[in-house]
Coordinates of C-alpha atoms in Angstrom, one line a residue:
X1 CA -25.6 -9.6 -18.4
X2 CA -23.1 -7.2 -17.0
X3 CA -21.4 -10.1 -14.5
X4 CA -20.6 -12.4 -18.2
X5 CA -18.4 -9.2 -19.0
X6 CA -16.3 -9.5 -16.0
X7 CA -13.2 -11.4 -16.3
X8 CA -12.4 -14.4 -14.4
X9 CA -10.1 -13.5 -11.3
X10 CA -7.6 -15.6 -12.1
X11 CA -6.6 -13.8 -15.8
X12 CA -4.6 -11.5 -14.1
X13 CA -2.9 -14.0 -11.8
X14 CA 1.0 -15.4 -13.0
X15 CA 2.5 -18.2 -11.5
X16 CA 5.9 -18.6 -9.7
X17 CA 8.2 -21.4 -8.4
X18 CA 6.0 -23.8 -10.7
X19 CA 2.9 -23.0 -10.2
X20 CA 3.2 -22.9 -6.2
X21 CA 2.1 -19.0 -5.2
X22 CA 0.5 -16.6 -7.7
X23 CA 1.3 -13.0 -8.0
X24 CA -1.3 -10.8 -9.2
X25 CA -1.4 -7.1 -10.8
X26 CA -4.7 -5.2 -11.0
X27 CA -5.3 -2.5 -12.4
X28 CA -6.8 0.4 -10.0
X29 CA -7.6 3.8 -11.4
X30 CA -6.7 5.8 -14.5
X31 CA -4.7 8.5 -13.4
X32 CA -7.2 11.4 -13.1
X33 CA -4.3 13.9 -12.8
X34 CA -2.4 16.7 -15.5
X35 CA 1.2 16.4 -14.2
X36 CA 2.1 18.8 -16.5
X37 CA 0.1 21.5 -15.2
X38 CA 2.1 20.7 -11.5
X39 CA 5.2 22.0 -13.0
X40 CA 7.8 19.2 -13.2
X41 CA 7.1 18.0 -16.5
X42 CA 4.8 15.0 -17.5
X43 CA 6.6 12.0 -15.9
X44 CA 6.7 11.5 -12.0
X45 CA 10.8 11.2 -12.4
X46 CA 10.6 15.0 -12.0
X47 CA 9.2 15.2 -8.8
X48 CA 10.2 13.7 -4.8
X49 CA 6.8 11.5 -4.1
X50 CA 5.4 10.7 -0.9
X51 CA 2.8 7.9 -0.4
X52 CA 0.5 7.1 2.5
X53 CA 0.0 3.7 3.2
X54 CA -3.2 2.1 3.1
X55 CA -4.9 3.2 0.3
X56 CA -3.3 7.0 0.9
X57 CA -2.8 9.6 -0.8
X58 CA 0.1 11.1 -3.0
X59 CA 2.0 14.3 -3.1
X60 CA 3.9 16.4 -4.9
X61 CA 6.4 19.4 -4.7
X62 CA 7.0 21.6 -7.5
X63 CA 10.2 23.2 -6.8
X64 CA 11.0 20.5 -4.7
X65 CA 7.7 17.5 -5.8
X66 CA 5.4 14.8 -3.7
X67 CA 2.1 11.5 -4.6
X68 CA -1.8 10.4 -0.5
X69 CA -0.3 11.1 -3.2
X70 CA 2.0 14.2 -2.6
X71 CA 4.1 15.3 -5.0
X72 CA 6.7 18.3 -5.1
X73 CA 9.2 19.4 -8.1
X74 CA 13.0 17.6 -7.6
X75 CA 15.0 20.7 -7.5
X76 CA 18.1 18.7 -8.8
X77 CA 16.9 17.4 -12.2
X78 CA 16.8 20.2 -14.7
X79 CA 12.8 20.2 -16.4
X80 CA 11.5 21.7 -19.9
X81 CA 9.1 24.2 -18.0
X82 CA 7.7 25.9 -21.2
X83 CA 5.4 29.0 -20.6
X84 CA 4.9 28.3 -17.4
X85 CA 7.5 29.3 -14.7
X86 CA 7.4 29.1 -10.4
X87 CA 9.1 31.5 -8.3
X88 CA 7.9 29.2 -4.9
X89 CA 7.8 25.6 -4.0
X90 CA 4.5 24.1 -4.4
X91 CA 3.3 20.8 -2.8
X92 CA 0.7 19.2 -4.8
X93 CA -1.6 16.2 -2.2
X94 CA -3.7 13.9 -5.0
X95 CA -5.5 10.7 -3.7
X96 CA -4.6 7.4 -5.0
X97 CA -6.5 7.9 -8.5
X98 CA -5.1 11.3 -9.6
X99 CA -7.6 13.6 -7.6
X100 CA -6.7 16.4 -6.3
X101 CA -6.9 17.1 -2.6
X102 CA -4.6 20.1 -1.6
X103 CA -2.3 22.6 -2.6
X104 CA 0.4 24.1 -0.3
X105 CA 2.7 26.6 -0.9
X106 CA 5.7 26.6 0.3
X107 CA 7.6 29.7 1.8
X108 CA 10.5 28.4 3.7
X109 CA 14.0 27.6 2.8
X110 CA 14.4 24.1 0.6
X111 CA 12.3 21.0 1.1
X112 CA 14.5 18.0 2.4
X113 CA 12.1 15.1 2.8
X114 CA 8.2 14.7 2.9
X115 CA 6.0 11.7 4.4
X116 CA 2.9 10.9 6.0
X117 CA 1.8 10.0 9.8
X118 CA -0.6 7.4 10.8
X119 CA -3.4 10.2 10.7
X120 CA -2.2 11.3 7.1
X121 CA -1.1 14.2 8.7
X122 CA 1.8 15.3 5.7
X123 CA 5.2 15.8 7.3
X124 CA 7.0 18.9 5.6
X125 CA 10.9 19.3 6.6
X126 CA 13.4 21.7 5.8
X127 CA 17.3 22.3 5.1
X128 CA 17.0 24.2 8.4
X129 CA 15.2 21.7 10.7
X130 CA 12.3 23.1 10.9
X131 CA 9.4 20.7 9.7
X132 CA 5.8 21.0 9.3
X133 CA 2.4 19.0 10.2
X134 CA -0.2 19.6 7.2
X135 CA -3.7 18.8 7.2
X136 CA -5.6 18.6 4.2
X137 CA -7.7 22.1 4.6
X138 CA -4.0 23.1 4.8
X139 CA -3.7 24.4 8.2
X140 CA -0.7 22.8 10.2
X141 CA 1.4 22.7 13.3
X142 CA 5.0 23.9 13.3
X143 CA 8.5 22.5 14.6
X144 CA 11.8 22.5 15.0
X145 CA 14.7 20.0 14.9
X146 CA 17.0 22.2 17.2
X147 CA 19.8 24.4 17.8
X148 CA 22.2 21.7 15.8
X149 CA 20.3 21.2 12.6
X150 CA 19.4 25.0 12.1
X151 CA 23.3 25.6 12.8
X152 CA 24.9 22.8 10.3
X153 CA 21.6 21.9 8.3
X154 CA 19.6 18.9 7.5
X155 CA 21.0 16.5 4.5
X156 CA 18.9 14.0 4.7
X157 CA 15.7 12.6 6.3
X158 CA 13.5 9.5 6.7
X159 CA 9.8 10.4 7.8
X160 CA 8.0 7.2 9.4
X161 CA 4.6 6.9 10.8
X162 CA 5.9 7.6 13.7
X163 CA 8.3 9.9 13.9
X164 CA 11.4 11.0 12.0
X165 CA 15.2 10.8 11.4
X166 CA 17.2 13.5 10.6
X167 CA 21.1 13.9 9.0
X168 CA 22.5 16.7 10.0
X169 CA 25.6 18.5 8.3
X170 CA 27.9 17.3 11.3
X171 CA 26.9 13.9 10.4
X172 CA 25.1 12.8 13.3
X173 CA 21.4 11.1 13.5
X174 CA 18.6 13.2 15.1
X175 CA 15.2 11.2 16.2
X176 CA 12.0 12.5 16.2
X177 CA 9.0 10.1 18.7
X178 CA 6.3 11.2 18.0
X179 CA 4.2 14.9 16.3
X180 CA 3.8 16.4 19.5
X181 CA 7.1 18.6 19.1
X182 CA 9.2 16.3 21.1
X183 CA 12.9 17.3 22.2
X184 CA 14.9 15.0 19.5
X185 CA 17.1 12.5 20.6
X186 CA 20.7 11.6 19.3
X187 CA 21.4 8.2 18.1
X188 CA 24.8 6.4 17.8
X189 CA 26.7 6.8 14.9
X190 CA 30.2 6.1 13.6
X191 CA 32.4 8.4 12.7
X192 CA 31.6 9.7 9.1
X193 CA 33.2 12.4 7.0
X194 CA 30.6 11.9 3.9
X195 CA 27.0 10.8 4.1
X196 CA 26.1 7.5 4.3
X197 CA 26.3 5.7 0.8
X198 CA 22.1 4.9 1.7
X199 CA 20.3 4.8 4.6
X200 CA 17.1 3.6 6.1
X201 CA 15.1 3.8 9.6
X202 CA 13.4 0.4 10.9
X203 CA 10.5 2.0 12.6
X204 CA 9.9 0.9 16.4
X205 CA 7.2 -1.7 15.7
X206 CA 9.6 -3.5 13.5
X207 CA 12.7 -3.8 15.7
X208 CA 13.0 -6.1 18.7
X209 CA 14.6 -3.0 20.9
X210 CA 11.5 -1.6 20.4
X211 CA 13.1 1.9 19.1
X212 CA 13.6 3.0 16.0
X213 CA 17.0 1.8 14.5
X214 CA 18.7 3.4 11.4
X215 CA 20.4 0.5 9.2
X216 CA 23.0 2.2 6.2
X217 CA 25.5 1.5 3.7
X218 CA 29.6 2.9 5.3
X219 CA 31.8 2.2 2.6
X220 CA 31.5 -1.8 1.4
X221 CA 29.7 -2.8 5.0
X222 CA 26.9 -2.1 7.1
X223 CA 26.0 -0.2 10.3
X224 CA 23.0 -0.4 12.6
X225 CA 22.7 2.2 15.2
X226 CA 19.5 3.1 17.4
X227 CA 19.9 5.1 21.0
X228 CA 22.4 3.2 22.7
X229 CA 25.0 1.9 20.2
X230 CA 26.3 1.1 16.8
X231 CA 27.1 -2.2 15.2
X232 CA 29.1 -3.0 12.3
X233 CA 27.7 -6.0 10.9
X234 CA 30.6 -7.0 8.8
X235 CA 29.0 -7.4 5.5
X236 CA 31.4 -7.9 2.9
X237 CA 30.4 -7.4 -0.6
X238 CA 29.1 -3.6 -0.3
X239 CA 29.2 -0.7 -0.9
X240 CA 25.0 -0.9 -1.5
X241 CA 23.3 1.8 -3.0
X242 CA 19.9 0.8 -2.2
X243 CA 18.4 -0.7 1.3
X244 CA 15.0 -1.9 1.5
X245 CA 13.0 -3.3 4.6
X246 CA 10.0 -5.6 4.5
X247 CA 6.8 -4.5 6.2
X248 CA 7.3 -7.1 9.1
X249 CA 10.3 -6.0 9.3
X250 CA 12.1 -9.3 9.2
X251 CA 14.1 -9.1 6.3
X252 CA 16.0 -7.1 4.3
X253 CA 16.7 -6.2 0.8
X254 CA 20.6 -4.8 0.3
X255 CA 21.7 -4.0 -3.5
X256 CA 25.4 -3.7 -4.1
X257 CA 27.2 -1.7 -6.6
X258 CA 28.1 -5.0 -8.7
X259 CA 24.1 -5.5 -9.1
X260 CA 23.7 -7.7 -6.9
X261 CA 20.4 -8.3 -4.7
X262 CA 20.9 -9.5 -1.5
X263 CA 17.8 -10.8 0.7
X264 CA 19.0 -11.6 4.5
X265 CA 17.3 -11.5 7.7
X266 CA 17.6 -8.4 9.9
X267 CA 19.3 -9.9 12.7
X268 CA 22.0 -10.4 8.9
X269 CA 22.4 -14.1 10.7
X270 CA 21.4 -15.6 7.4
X271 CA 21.2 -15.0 3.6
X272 CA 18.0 -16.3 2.7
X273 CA 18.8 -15.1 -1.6
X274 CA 21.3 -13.9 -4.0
X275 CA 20.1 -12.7 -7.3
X276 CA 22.2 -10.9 -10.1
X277 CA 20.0 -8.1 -11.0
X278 CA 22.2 -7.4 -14.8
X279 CA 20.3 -10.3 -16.0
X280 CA 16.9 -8.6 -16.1
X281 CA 15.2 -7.8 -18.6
X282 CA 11.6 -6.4 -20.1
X283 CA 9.3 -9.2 -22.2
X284 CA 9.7 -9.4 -25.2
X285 CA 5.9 -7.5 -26.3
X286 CA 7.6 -4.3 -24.3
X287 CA 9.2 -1.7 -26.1
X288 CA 11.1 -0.6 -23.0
X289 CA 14.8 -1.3 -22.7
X290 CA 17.7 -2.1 -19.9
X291 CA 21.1 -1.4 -20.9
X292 CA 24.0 -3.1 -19.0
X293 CA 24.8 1.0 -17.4
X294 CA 20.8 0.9 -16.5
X295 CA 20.2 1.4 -12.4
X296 CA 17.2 0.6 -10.4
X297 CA 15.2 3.7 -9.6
X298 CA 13.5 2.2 -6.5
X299 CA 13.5 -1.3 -4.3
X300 CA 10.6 -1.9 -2.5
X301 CA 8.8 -4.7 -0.9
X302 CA 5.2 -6.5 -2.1
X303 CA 4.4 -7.8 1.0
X304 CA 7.1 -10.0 3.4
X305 CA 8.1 -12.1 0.8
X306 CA 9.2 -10.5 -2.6
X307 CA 10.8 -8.0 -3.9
X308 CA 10.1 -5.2 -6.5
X309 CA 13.2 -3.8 -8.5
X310 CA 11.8 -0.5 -10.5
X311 CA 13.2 0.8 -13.6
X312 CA 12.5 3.9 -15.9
X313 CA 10.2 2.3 -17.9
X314 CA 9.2 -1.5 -16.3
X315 CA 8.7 -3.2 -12.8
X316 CA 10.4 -6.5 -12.1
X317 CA 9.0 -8.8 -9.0
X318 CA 11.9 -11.3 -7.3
X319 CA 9.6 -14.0 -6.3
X320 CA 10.9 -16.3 -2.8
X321 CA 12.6 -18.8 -4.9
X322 CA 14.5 -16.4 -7.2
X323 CA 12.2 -16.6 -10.1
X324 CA 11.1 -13.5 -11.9
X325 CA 7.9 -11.6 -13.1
X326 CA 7.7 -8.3 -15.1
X327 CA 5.6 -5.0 -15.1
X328 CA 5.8 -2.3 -18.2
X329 CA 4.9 1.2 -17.8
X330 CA 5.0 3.5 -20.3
X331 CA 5.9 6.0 -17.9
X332 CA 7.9 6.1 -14.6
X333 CA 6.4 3.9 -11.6
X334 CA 6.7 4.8 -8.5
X335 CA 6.4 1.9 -5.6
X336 CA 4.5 2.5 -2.2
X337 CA 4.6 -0.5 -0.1
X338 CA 1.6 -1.3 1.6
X339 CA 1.4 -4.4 4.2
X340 CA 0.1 -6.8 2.1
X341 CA 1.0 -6.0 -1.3
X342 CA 2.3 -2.6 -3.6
X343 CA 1.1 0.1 -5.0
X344 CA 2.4 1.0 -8.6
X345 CA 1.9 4.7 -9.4
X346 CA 2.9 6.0 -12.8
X347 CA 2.0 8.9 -14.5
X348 CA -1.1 7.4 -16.2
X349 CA -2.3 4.8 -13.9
X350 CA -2.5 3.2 -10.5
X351 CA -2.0 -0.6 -10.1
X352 CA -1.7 -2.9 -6.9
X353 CA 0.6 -6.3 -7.2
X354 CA 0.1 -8.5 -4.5
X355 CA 0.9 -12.5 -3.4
X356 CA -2.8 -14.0 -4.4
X357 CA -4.4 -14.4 -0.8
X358 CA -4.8 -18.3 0.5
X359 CA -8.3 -18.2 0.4
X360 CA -8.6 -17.0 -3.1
X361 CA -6.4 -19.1 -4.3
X362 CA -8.2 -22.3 -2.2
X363 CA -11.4 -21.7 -4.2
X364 CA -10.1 -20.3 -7.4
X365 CA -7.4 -22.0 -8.5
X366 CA -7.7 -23.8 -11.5
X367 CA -7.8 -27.4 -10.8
X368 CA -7.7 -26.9 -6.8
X369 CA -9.2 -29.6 -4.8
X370 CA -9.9 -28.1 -2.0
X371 CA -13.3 -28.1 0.0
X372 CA -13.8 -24.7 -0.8
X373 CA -13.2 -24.5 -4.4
X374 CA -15.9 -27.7 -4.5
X375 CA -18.4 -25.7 -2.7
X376 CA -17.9 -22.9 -4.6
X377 CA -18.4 -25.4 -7.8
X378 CA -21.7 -26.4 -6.1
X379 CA -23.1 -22.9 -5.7
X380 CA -22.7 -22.3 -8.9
X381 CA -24.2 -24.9 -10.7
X382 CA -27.0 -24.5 -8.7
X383 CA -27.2 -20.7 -9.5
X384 CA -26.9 -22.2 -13.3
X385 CA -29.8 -24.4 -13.0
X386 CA -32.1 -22.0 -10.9
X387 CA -31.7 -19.2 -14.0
X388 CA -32.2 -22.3 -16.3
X389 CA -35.7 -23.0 -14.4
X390 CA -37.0 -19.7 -13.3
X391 CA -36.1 -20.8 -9.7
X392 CA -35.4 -18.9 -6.5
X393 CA -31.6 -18.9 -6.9
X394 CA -29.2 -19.9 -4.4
X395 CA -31.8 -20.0 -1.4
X396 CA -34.4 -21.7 -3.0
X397 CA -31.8 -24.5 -4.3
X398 CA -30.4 -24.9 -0.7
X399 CA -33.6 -25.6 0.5
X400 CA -34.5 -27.9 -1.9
X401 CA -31.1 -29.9 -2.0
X402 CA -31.0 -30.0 1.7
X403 CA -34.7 -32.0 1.2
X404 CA -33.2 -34.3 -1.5
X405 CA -35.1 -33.0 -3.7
X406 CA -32.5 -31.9 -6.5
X407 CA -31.5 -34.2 -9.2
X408 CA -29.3 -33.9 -12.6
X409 CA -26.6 -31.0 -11.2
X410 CA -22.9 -32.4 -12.1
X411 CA -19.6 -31.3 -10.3
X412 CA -16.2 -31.8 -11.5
X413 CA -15.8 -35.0 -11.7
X414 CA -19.3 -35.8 -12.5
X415 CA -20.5 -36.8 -9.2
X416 CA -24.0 -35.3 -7.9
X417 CA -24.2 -32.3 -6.4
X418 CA -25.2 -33.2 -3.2
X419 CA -24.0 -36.1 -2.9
X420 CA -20.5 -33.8 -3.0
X421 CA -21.6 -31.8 -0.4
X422 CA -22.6 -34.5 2.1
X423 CA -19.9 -36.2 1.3
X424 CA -17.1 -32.9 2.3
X425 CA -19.5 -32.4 5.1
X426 CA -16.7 -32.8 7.8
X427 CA -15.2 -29.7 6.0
X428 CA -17.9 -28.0 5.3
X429 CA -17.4 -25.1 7.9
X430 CA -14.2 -24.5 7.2
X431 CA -15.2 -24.3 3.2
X432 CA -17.7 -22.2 4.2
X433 CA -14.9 -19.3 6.2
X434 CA -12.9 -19.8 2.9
X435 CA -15.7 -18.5 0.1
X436 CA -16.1 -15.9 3.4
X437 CA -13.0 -14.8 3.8
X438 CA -12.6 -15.0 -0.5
X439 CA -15.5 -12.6 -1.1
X440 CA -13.4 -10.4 1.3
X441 CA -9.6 -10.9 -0.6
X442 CA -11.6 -10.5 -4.3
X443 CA -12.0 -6.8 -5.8
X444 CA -15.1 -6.9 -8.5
X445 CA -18.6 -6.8 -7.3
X446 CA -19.8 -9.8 -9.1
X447 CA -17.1 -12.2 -7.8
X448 CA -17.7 -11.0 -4.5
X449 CA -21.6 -11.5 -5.1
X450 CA -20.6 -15.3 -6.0
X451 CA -18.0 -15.8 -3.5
X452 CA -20.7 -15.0 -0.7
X453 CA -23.6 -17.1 -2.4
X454 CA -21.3 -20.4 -2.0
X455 CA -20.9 -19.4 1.7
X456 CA -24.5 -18.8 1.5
X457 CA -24.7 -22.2 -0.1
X458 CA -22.7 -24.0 2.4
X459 CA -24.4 -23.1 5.7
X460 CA -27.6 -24.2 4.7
X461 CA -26.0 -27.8 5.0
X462 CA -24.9 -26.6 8.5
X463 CA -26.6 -27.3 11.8
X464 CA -25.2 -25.0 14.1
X465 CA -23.8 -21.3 12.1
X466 CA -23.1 -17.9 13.7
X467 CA -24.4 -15.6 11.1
X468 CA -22.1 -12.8 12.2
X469 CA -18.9 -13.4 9.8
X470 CA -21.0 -13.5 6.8
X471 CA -23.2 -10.4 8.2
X472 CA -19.7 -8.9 9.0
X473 CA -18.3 -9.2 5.8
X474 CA -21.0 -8.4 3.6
X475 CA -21.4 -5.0 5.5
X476 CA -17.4 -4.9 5.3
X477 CA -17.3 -5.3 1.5
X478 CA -20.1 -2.3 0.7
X479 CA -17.4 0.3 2.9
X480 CA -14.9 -0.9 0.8
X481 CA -16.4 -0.5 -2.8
X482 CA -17.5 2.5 -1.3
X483 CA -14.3 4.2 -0.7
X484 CA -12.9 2.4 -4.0
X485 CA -14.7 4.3 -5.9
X486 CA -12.8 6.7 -7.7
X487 CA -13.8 10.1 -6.8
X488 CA -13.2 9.0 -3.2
X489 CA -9.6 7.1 -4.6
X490 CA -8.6 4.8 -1.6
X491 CA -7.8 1.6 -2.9
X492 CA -8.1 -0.1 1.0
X493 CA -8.1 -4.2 1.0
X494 CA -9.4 -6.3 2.7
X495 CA -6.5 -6.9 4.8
X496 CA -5.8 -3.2 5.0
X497 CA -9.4 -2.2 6.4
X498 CA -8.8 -4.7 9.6
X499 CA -5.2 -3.5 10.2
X500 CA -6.7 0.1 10.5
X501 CA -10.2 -0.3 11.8
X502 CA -13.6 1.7 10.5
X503 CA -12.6 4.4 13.3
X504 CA -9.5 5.7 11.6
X505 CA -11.3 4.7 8.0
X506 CA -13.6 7.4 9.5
X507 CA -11.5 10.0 10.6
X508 CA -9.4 9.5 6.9
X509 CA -12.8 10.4 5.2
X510 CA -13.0 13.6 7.7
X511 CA -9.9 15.0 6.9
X512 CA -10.5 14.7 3.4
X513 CA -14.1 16.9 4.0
X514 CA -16.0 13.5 2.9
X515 CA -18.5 14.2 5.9
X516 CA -21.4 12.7 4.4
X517 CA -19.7 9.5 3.6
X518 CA -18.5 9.3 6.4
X519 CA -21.4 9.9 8.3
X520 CA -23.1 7.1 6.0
X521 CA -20.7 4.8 7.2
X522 CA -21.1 5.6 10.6
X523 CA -24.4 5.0 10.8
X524 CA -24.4 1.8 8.6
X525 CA -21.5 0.3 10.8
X526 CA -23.7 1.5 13.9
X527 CA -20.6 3.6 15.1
X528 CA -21.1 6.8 16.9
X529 CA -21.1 9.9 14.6
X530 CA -20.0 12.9 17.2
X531 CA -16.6 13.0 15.8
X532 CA -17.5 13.5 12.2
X533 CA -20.3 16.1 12.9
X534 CA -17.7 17.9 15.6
X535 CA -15.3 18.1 12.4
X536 CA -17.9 19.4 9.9
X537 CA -18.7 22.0 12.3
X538 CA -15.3 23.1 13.0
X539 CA -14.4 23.3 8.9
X540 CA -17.9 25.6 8.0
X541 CA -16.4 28.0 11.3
X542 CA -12.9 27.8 9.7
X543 CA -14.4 28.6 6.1
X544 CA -16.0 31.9 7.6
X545 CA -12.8 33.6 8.7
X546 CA -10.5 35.5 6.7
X547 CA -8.3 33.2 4.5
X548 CA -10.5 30.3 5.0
X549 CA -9.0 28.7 7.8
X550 CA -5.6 28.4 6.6
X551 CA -3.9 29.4 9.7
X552 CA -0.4 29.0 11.1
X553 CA 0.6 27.1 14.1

């Protein structure tokens, strides 16, 4: 009975550009934090939050604050502390649903930026240059920027995956390659008597120079500079107090002072959309407000082709052909772009808004004619009339269709069921990888139960099948509900799982001390499982000496 209480996929779709892509938002996990207790007041406006990509966590700093989530206390926005008072920065690390992971305390001068490398390693930097490599037993690894930044000081910085980019007081870039204490390089600049207006680093993957280039607002135009040179790009219409890049790294989101969005290409050869932001505002259910004096908090990116535009108290989403869908919180969101869609972290809750993958949409669409969606019809009619009978499900009606033995089961369009099947035969394979590749894209249990029974369906209609996607995938989707869950809080898709691979899945669990999940998975996914017991053993040494392993580097 459970499955008739899930809702259909598609309730939490919303169309754009009539009806041509769907967006969708789903709701993740119910925030299992108490802000309040982290010191910068109830509402994640009072903190500096950090989020790591793919399902990562989120941190906080409390006199500075960060969200795999980490989250810190913003030092520049005056708080109602109440009885409780700090004398020391505090970084709080949750994961994804609110759960806490870490606590470090901060003892050096104040906090200037915070982010996450590819190994979630958190990435602490200071005023003075010196920064930081945390793990989460809260041991870590300490740098320095150099003789320059600990002379004039850092202003600003922009931690990648990667590596890092520093302002310094003299108003010159610093770079970072790499965590392996690297000698930072200089990059190009123009001349500057006042920090850039804003400012962001394109990391290497996403630049054809292969190096990490730093685009930013100088007066009303715009500058690129990386290791060799600096290019104004003549951009009239600035100054823009907001840049955004999408996670291909192909385009770019620019917001000027007269609220207006700009989407161009990064080569800024071509404006691809112009849309006057002033004209936004919440449904008309929300009891959230924009006034004309109201600016964005954040711009971010849901996936390469849409943009997010966050406010106080709401979430708007600028769809490819300039049309428009809204979020409400009740609470400030915070936006962590992942590669195929966005997290939206608030105070209360954790959602993901994402472009509705192809497949899904092939097979679930309402009204879709394509030969997945029919063989997804199929399989479940035939599920219908197998409970009806007291039959032997999906297998047992395969069977007997492929016999011709099956009578009286109805498609859209009222034509017999396998009659419909024979008939899409010539694109039955490819049907089949859709309700695959579906089951994959698709969050609940039960719809990913019925996606794989169609694909079940579908091959027994097939001569020649290798087993191994649908093997694949079916061992792929019980590591990701796994991991969902949320006392383990890593909201991974689909997508997300094959850009990282179950190695560095693995080694994310370890650093968290999930060693027996981990170990699980190893041995389900048949990988080898010295590296999680090597890490185990190290943490109960680490535990035994004085101050439980928190050690400096």
């Amino acid at each position: 009975m459970a499955e008739f209480l899930v809702e259909h996929p598609t309730t939490s779709w919303e169309a754009l550009n009539n009806g041509a892509v769907f967006y969708s938002r789903r709701h993740l996990y119910h925030m299992q934090w108490n802000l309040s207790s982290v010191g910068g007041g109830s509402d994640l406006s009072g903190y500096i939050v950090a989020g790591a990509r793919f399902g990562g966590p989120v941190d906080t700093k409390i006199l500075t604050t960060v969200v795999m989530l980490a989250i810190m206390r913003d030092n520049t926005k005056l708080i109602a502390l109440g009885r409780t008072t700090f004398t020391k920065p505090v970084i709080q690390v949750f994961s994804s649903s609110g759960v806490h992971l870490a606590t470090i305390n901060w003892e050096l001068s104040k906090v200037v930026s915070l982010g996450w490398t590819s190994s979630e390693q958190l990435v602490v930097l200071n005023e003075d240059g010196q920064y930081r490599l945390y793990d989460l037993q809260g041991t870590y690894r300490s740098f320095s920027l150099g003789s320059e930044a600990a002379e004039t000081g850092v202003m600003d910085a922009k931690i990648f995956e990667a590596g890092l980019v520093a302002l310094t007081g003299q108003m010159s870039f610093l770079e970072v390659r790499g965590w392996e204490g690297q000698k930072p390089g200089v990059l190009s600049a123009p001349v500057m008597t006042v920090p850039p207006i804003s400012w962001i680093v394109l990391p290497p993957d996403q630049t054809n120079s292969r190096h990490a280039e730093v685009v930013m607002s100088v007066e009303g135009t715009i500058y690129t500079c990386d290791n060799l040179e600096h290019i104004d790009q003549h951009m009239d219409g600035g100054p823009f107090t907001h840049i955004a890049a999408s996670p291909n790294g192909r385009s770019l989101a620019l917001l000027t002072a007269s609220s207006n969005l700009w989407v161009i290409t990064s080569d800024f050869q071509r404006k691809i959309l112009e849309f006057d932001i002033s004209t936004l505002s919440p449904p008309s259910y929300s009891s959230s407000s924009l006034s004309s004096s109201s600016s964005p908090t954040q711009i971010g990116w849901c996936g390469s082709d849409a943009v997010l535009i966050a406010y106080p108290n709401c979430v708007f989403l600028l769809g490819p052909g300039g049309e428009t869908l809204s979020y409400t919180y009740a609470s400030t969101p915070c936006l962590v772009t992942e590669p195929d869609g966005t997290r939206i972290v608030s105070a209360h809750e954790c959602d993901f808004v994402q472009r509705v993958p192809e497949s899904l949409d092939s097979v679930l669409r309402p009204g879709s004619t394509a030969p997945a969606a029919f063989l997804f019809d199929a399989s479940e009619s035939f599920a219908r009339r197998e409970a009806a009978v007291g039959g032997g499900g999906v297998g047992g009606a395969t069977a007997e269709m492929k016999s011709g033995g099956v009578d009286g089961v109805t498609l859209r369009g009222g034509g017999r069921a396998d009659e419909s099947i024979r008939a899409m035969k010539p694109d039955l394979a490819f049907a089949v990888d859709a309700c695959i590749d579906a089951a994959g894209r698709e969050w609940e249990v039960v719809w990913q139960r019925k996606l794989l029974d169609a694909a079940k369906f579908g091959r027994a209609f097939l001569d020649l099948v290798d087993p191994r996607p649908f093997v694949t995938m079916g061992q792929t989707l019980k590591v990701l509900n796994a991991i969902r869950y949320y006392e383990i809080g890593i909201p991974m898709t689909y997508q997300q799982y094959t850009l990282l691979s179950p190695d560095q899945l693995l080694t994310r669990l370890t650093s968290r001390s999930l060693h027996l999940l981990a170990l699980r998975i190893a041995n389900y996914l048949s990988l080898k499982p010295d590296p999680i017991l090597k890490h185990w053993a190290c943490a109960k040494i680490a535990q035994t000496r004085p101050g439980g392993g928190l050690g400096t580097a």
